[in-house]
Coordinates of C-alpha atoms in Angstrom, one line a residue:
X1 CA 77.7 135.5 129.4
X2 CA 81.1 136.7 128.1
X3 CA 82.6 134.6 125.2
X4 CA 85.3 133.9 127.9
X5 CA 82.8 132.3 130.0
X6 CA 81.2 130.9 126.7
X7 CA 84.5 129.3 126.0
X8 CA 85.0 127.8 129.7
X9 CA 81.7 126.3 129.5
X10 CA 82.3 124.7 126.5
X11 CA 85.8 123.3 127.2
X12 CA 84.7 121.8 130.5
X13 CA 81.5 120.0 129.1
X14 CA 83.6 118.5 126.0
X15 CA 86.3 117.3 128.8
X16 CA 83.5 115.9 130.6
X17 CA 81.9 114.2 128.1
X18 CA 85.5 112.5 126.1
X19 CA 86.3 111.1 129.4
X20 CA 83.1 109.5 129.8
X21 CA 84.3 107.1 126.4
X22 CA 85.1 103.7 127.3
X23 CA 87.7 102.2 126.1
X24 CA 85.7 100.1 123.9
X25 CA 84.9 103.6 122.1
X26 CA 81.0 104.3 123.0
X27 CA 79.7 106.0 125.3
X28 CA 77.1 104.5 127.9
X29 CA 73.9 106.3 128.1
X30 CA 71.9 104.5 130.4
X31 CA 68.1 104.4 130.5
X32 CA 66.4 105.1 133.9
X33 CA 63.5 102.8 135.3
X34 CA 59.9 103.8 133.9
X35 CA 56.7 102.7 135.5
X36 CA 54.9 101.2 132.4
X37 CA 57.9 98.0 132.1
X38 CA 57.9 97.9 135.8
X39 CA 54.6 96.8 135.8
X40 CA 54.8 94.5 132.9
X41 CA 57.6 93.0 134.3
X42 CA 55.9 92.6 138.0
X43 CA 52.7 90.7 135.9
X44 CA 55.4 88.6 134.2
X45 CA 57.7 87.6 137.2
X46 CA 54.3 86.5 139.5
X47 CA 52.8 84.6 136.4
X48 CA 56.0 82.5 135.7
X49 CA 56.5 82.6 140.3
X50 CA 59.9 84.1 139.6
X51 CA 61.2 83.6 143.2
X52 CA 64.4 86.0 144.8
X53 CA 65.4 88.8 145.3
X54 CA 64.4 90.5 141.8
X55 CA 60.8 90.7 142.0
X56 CA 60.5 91.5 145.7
X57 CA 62.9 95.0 144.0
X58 CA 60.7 95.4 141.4
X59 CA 57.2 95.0 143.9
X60 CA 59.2 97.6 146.3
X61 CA 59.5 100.0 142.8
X62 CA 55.9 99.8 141.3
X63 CA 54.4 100.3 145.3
X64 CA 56.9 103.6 145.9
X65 CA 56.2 104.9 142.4
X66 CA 52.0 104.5 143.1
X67 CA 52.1 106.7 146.0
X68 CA 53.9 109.6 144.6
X69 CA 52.9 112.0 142.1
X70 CA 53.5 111.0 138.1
X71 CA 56.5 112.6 136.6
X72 CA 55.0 115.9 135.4
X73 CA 56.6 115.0 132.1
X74 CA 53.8 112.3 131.9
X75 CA 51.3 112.4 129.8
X76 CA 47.5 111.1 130.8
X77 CA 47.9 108.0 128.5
X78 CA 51.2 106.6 129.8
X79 CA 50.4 107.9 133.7
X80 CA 46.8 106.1 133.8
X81 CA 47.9 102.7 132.3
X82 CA 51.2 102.8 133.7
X83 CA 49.7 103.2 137.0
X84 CA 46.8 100.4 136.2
X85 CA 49.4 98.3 135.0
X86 CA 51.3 98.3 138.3
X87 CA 48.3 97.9 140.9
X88 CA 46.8 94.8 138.8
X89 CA 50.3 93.5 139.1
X90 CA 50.6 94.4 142.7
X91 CA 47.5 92.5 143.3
X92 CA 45.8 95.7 144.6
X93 CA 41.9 96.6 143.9
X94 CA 41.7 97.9 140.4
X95 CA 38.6 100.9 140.5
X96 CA 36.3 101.7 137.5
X97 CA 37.6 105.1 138.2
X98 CA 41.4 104.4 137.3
X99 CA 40.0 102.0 133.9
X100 CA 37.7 104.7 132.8
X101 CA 40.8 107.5 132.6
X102 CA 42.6 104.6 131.0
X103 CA 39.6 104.0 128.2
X104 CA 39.4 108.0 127.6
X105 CA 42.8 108.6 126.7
X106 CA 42.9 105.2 124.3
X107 CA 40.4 107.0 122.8
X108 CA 42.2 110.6 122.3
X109 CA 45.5 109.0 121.0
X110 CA 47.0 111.2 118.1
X111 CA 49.1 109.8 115.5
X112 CA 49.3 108.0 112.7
X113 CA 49.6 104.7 114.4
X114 CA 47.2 105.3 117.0
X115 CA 44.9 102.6 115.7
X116 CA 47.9 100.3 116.0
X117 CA 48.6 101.3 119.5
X118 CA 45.2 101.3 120.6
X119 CA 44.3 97.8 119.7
X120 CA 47.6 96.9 120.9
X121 CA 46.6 98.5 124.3
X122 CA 43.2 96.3 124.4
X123 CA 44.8 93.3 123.6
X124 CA 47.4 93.9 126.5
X125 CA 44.8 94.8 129.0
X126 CA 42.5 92.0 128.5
X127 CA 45.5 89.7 129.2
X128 CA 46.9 91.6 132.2
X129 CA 43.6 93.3 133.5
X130 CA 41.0 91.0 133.0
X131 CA 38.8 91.8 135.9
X132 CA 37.8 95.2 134.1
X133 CA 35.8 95.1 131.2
X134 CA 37.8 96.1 127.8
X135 CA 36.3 97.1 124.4
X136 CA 36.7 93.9 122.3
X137 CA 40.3 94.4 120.6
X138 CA 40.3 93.5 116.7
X139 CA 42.8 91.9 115.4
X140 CA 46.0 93.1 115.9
X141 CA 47.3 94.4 112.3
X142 CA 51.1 95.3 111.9
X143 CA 50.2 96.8 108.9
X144 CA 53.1 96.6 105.7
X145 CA 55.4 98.6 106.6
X146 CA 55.8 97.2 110.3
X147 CA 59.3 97.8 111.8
X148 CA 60.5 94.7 113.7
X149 CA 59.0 95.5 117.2
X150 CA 55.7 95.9 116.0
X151 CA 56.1 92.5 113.9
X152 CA 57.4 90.2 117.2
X153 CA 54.7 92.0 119.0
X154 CA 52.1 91.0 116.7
X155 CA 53.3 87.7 116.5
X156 CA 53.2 87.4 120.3
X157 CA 49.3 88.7 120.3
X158 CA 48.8 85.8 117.8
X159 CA 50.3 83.5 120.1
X160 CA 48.3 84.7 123.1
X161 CA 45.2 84.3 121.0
X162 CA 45.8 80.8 119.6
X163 CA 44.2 77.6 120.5
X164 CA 47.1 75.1 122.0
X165 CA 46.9 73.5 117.9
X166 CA 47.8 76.7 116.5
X167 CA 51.1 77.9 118.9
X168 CA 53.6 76.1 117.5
X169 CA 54.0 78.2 114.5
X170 CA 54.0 81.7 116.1
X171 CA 56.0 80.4 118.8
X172 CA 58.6 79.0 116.8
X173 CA 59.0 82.3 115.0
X174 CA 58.8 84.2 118.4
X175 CA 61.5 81.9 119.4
X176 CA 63.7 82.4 116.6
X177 CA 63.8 86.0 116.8
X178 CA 65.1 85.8 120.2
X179 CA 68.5 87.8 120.4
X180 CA 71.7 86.0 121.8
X181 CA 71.4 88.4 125.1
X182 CA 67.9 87.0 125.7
X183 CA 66.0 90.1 124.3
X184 CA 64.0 90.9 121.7
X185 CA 65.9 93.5 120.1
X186 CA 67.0 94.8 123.2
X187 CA 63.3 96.3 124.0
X188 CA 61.9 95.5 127.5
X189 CA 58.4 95.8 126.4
X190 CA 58.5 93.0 123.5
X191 CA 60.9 90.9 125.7
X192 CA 57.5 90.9 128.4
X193 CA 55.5 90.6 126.0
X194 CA 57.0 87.6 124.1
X195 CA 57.7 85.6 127.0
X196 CA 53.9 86.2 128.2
X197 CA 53.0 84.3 125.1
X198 CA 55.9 81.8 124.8
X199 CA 54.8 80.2 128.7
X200 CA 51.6 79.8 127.7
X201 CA 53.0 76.8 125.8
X202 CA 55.6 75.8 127.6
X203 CA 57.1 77.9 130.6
X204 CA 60.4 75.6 130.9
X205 CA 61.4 76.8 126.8
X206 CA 64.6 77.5 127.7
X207 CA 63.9 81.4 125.6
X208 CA 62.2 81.4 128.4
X209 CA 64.6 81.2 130.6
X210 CA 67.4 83.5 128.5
X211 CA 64.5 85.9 128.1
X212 CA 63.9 85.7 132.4
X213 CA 67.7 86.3 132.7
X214 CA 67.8 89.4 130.3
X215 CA 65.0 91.1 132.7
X216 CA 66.6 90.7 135.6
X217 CA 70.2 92.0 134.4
X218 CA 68.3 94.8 133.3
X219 CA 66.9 95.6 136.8
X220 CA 68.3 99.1 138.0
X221 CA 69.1 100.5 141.2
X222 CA 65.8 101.3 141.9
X223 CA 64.9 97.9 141.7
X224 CA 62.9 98.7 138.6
X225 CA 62.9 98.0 134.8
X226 CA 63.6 101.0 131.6
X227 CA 62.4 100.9 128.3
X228 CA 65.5 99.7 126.5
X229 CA 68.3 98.0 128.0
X230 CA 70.2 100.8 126.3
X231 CA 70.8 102.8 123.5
X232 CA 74.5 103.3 123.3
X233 CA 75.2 103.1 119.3
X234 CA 72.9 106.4 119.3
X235 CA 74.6 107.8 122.2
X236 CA 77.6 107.2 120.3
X237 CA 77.1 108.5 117.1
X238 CA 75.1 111.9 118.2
X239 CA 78.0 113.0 121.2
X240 CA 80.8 112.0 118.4
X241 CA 78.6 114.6 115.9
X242 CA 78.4 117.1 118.7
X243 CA 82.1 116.7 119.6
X244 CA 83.2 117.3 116.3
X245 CA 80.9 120.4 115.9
X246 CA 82.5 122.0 118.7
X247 CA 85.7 121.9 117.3
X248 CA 87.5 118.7 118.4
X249 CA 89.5 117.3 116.7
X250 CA 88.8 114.2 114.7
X251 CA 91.6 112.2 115.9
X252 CA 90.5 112.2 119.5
X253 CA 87.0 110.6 118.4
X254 CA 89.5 107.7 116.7
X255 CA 87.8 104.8 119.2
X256 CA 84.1 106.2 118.9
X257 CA 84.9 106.2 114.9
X258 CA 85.7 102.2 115.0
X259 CA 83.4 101.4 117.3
X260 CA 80.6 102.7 114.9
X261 CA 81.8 101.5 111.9
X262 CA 81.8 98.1 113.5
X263 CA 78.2 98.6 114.4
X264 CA 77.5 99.3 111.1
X265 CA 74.8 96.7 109.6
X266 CA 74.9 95.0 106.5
X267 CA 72.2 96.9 105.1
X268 CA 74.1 100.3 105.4
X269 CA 72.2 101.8 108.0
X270 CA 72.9 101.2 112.1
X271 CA 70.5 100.1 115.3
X272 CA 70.1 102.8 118.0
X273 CA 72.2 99.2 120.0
X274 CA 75.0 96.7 119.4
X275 CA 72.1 93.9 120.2
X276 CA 69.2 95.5 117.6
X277 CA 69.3 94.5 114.0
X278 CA 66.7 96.6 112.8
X279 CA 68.3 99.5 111.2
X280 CA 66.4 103.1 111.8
X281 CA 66.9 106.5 109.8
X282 CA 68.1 108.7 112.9
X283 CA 70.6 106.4 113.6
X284 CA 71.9 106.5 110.2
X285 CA 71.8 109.9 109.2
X286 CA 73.6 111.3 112.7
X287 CA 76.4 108.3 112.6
X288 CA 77.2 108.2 108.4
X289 CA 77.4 112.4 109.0
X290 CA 80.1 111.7 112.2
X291 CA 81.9 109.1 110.1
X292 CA 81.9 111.4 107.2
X293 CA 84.3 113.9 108.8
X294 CA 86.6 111.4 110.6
X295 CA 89.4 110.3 107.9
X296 CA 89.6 106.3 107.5
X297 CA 85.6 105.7 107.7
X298 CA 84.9 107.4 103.9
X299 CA 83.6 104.0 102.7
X300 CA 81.1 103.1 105.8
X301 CA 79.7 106.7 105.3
X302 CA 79.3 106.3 101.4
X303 CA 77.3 103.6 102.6
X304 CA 74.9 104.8 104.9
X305 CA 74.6 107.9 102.5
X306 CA 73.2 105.0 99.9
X307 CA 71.1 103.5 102.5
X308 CA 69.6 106.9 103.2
X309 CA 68.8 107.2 100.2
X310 CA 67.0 104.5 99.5
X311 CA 64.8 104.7 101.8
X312 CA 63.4 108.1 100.6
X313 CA 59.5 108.0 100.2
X314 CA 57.8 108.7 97.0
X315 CA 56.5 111.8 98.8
X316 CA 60.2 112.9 99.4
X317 CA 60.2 112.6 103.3
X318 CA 61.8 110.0 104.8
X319 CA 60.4 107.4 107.3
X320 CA 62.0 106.4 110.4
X321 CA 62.1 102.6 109.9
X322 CA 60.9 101.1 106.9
X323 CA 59.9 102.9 103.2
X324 CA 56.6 103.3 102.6
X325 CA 55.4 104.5 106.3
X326 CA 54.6 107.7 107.2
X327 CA 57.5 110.5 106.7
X328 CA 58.8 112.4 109.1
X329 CA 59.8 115.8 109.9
X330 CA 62.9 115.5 112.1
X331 CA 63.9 112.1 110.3
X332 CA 63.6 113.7 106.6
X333 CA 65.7 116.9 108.3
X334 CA 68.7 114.9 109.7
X335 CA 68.6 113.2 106.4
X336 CA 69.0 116.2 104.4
X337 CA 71.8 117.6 106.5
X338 CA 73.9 114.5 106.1
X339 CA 72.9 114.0 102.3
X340 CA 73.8 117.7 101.7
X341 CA 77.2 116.7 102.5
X342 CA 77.9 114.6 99.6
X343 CA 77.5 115.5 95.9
X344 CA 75.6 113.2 93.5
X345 CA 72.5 113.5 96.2
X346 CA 70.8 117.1 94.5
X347 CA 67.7 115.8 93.8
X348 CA 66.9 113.8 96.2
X349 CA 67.5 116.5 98.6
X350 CA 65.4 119.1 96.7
X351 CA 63.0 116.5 97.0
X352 CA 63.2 116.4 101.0
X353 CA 63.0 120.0 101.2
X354 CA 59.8 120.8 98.9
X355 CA 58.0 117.8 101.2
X356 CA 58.8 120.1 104.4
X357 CA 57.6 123.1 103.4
X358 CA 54.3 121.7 103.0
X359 CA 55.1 120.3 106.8
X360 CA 55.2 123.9 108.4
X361 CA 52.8 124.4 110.5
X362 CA 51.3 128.4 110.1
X363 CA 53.0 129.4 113.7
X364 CA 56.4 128.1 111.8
X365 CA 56.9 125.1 114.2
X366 CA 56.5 121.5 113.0
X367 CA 54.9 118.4 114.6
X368 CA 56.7 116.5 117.0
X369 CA 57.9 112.8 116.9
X370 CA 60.1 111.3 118.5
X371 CA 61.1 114.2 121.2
X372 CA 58.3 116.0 122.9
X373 CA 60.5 119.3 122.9
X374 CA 58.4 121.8 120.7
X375 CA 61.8 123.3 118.9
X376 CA 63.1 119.7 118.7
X377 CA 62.2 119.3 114.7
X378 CA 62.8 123.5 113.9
X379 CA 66.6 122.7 115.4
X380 CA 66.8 119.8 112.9
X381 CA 65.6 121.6 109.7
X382 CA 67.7 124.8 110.7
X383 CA 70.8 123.0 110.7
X384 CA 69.8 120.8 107.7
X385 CA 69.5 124.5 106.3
X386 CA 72.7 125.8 107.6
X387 CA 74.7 122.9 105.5
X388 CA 72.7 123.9 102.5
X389 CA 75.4 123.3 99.6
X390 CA 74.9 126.4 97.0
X391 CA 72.1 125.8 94.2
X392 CA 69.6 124.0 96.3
X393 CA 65.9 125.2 96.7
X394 CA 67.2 128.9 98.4
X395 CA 64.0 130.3 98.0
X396 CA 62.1 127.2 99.8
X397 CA 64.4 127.0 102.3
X398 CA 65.0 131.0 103.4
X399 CA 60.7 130.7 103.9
X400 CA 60.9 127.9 106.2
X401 CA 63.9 129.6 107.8
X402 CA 61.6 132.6 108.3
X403 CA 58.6 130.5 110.0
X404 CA 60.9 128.9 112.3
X405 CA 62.6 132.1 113.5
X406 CA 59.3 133.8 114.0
X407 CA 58.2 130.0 115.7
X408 CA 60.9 130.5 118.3
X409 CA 61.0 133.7 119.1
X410 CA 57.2 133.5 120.0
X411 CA 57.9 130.7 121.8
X412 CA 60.7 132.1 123.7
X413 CA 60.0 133.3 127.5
X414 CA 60.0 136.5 129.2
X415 CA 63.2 135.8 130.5
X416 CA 65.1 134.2 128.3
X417 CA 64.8 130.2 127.5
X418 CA 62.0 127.6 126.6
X419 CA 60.1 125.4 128.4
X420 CA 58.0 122.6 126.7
X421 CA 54.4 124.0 127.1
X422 CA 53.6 127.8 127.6
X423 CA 52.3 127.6 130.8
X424 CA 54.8 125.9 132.6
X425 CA 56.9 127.6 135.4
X426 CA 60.0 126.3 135.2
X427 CA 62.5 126.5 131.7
X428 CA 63.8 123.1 130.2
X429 CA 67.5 122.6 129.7
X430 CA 66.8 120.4 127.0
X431 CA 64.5 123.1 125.3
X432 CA 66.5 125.6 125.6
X433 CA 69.4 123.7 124.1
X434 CA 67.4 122.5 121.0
X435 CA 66.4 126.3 120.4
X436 CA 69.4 128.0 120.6
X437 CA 71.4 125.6 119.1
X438 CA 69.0 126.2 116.2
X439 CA 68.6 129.9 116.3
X440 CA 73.0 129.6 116.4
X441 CA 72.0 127.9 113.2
X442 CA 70.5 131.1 111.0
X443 CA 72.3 133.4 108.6
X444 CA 71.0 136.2 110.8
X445 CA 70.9 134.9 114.3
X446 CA 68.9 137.0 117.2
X447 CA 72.0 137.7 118.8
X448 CA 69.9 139.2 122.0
X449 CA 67.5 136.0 122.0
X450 CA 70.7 133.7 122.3
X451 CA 72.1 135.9 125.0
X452 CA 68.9 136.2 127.0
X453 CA 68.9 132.4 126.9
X454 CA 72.7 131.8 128.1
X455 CA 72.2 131.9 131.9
X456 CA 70.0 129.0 131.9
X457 CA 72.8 127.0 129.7
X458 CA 75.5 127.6 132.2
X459 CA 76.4 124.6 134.0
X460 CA 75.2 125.2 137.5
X461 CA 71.9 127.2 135.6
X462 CA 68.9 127.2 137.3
X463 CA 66.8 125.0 133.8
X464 CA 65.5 122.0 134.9
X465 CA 67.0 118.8 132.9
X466 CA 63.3 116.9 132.3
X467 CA 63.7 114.4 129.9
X468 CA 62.5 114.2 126.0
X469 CA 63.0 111.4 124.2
X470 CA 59.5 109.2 123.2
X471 CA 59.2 105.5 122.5
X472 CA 57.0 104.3 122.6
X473 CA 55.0 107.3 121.3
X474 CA 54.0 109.3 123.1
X475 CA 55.5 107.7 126.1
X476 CA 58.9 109.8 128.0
X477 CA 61.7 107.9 128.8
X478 CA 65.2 109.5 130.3
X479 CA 68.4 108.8 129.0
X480 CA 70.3 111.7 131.5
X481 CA 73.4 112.2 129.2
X482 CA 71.1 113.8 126.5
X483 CA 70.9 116.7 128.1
X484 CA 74.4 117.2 128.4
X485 CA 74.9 116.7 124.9
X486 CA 72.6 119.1 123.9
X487 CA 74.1 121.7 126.0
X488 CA 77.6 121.7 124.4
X489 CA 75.7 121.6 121.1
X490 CA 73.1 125.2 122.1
X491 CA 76.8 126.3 123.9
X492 CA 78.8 125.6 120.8
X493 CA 76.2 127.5 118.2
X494 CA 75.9 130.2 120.8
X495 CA 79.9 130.6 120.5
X496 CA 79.6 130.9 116.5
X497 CA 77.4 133.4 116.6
X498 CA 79.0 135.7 119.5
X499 CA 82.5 134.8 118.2
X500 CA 81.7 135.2 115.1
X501 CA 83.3 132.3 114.0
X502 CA 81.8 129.3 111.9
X503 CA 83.7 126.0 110.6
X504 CA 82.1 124.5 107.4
X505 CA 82.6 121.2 105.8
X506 CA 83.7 120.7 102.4
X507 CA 82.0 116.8 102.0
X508 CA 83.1 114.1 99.2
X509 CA 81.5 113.0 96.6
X510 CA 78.9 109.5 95.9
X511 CA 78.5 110.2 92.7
X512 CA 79.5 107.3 90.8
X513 CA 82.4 106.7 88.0

């Protein structure tokens, strides 16, 4: 592909994307429907005898999505339970077959939460699958450093568990947590959940009925229910980064600007939603980096750069949600990236960097998180890199630029592009994207690597656009404008590098007078 064509392609996906900005200023992302809520939701309508034209939708949804094949983006956990889920609630014969591939891959989940999740799980299945028999679930233990979806969760386990004498307290905090849209911090599965265990008290609570009214306006065309009713503060912040990385110019991002720094919450930090008060790190670190080059917004970046910082582990990686829980790789990378662009922030940021060199795995990739694209957390740390103010740890970081280099070009196919496991036939868009736009990243780049790739970036390229994004880990859910922002981002790193062109930013300072 020329750098004419290179240049076309570019142009026309920033056009498309700026006129897809409201004219509130954010951009609307969408999330498709998903099995696994459908279900939930299908349990939840016939236990309360929700009566229209919603739940006849949503039985129409969870019947066409049993009889065709899973999503190959699926994995065995989230296709088995998803599809249990849905035939209990459909009324339809459960087999010991379909429970027994549900029990084995409880028992191979891999993560640090996993014991979380899998007594979560248990606890969930016992109360929406009783005719099988389930492993008794312990108690179900937040732990302390529980973000807020794990805490109304476990609150509405407690609840489900509790004698009729002992409701009224974990109802009344269920009840109180209850957004003004009905939700529970905009999350479809805790919104089920909760309102599970708040009509086992009393099913005419009238959070029962905002919560009922929040489900059903979240019902897609498909007649079934997504993960989130949205996430369009991080849609926001990560196509305004993009944007501006590409070269457009800050004054035509003026209404995405605002409507972040109005978003901003009082801690610092931002929600991945207008409706979520529970502030996460990749949020953060993408939106207080966007503000950061947008004059007028110096002061709501200064503070998410504090924020950032003081959630920085002991360890020196950062956590997604709360200090003190596990860090993470592509978390502690965006973090580094933004922090490198203010001064007064050196240690900290030598800090980060030490913490993920001893992240690396030996084939130079890293663990995944919250994206189950295998260059995902390499594009993350390469760019970090890339921003890498002089007199940081140079020698630290030009090793873990070498592992990641040698990471993607073994990972890289025959033909040019990625795909997400080896073996797969067909290369990911969203793959492709995160390695080139990292490769675009080096001091060095593999000028011959990036151009193999550029055919399957092209607009009408043959990649398939499968989505990426996890939540809850390790399930997939689709949000489709991703893809296309991740496109202009590999098209825009490709352009640097075959250009030969490269814009820097200069940052500001938080160090204090």
């Amino acid at each position: 592909m020329s750098t004419e064509t290179l240049s076309s392609e570019i142009e026309g996906a920033q056009t498309k994307l700026v006129s897809a900005l409201g004219d509130d200023g954010r951009w609307r992302g969408g999330c498709r429907s998903r099995l696994f809520e459908s279900g939930l939701t299908l349990h939840l309508f016939r236990r309360l005898n929700v009566q229209g034209a919603a739940p006849r939708k949503l039985a129409a949804y969870c019947r066409e999505a049993l009889a065709a094949p899973a999503p190959r983006w699926q994995g065995a956990l989230e296709r088995d339970l998803a599809r249990l889920i849905a035939t209990s609630a459909l009324g339809l014969p459960v087999t010991s077959e379909q429970a027994d591939r549900v029990k084995a891959a409880l028992g191979g989940l891999e993560h640090h939460s996993r014991k979380r999740k899998h007594d979560f799980f248990l606890a969930l299945l016992a109360e929406l699958v009783p005719q099988v028999s389930w492993s008794p679930a312990r108690a179900f233990d937040p732990g302390p450093y529980a973000h807020q979806w794990i805490t109304l969760i476990a609150t509405s386990l407690r609840l489900l568990a509790a004698d009729d004498a002992d409701k009224a307290v974990p109802a009344a905090e269920l009840t109180k947590a209850q957004g003004p849209d009905g939700s529970w911090q905009c999350h479809v599965p805790a919104t089920v959940i909760a309102l599970l265990a708040l009509s086992t008290q009393d099913r005419n609570n009238p959070a029962v009925r905002s919560g009922l009214a929040f489900l059903v306006a979240q019902q897609r065309a498909d007649g079934g229910l997504p993960f989130i009713a949205d996430e369009d503060t991080w849609v926001t912040g990560l196509t305004t980064l993009t944007l501006l990385d590409s070269g457009l110019p800050p004054t035509l991002l003026a209404g995405a600007a605002r409507y972040l720094a109005d978003q901003q919450l009082p801690s610092g930090g931002w929600g991945y939603s207008e409706t979520v008060d529970q502030s996460d790190i990749d949020d953060t670190a993408v939106i207080t980096l966007a503000l950061s080059r947008v004059p007028g917004h110096e002061r709501a970046a200064e503070r998410g750069a504090w924020h950032l910082l003081s959630l920085q582990n002991d360890d020196g990686g950062f956590p997604t949600f709360v200090r003190g829980a596990p860090s993470e790789v592509e978390i502690t990378a965006k973090c580094l990236r933004t922090l490198g662009a203010f001064t007064g922030t050196a240690s900290a940021v030598a800090r980060g960097w030490r913490w993920l060199a001893g992240k690396q795995r030996p084939d130079g990739g890293f663990s995944h998180e919250w994206s189950r694209s295998p260059a995902f957390p390499v594009l993350h740390v390469l760019r970090a890199a890339a921003d890498l103010p002089p007199g940081y740890p140079e020698q630290v970081v030009s090793e873990i630029r070498g592992g990641c280099l040698r990471f993607l070009r073994d990972t890289a196919g025959s033909g040019g592009g990625w795909r997400y496991h080896r073996d797969e036939s067909e290369v990911s868009l969203m793959v492709t994207s995160h390695a080139v736009a990292a490769l675009g990243s080096l001091p060095d780049p593999p000028v011959e690597l990036i151009e193999e790739a550029l055919p399957w970036l092209s607009e009408q390229g043959p990649a398939v656009a499968d989505p990426d994004s996890l939540g809850p880990r390790p399930f997939v859910y689709d949000v489709p404008i991703l893809a296309r922002v991740y496109r202009l981002a590999a098209l825009t790193s490709a352009h640097q590098v075959l250009a030969g062109t490269e814009a820097r930013y200069s940052g500001f300072s938080l160090e204090r007078a």
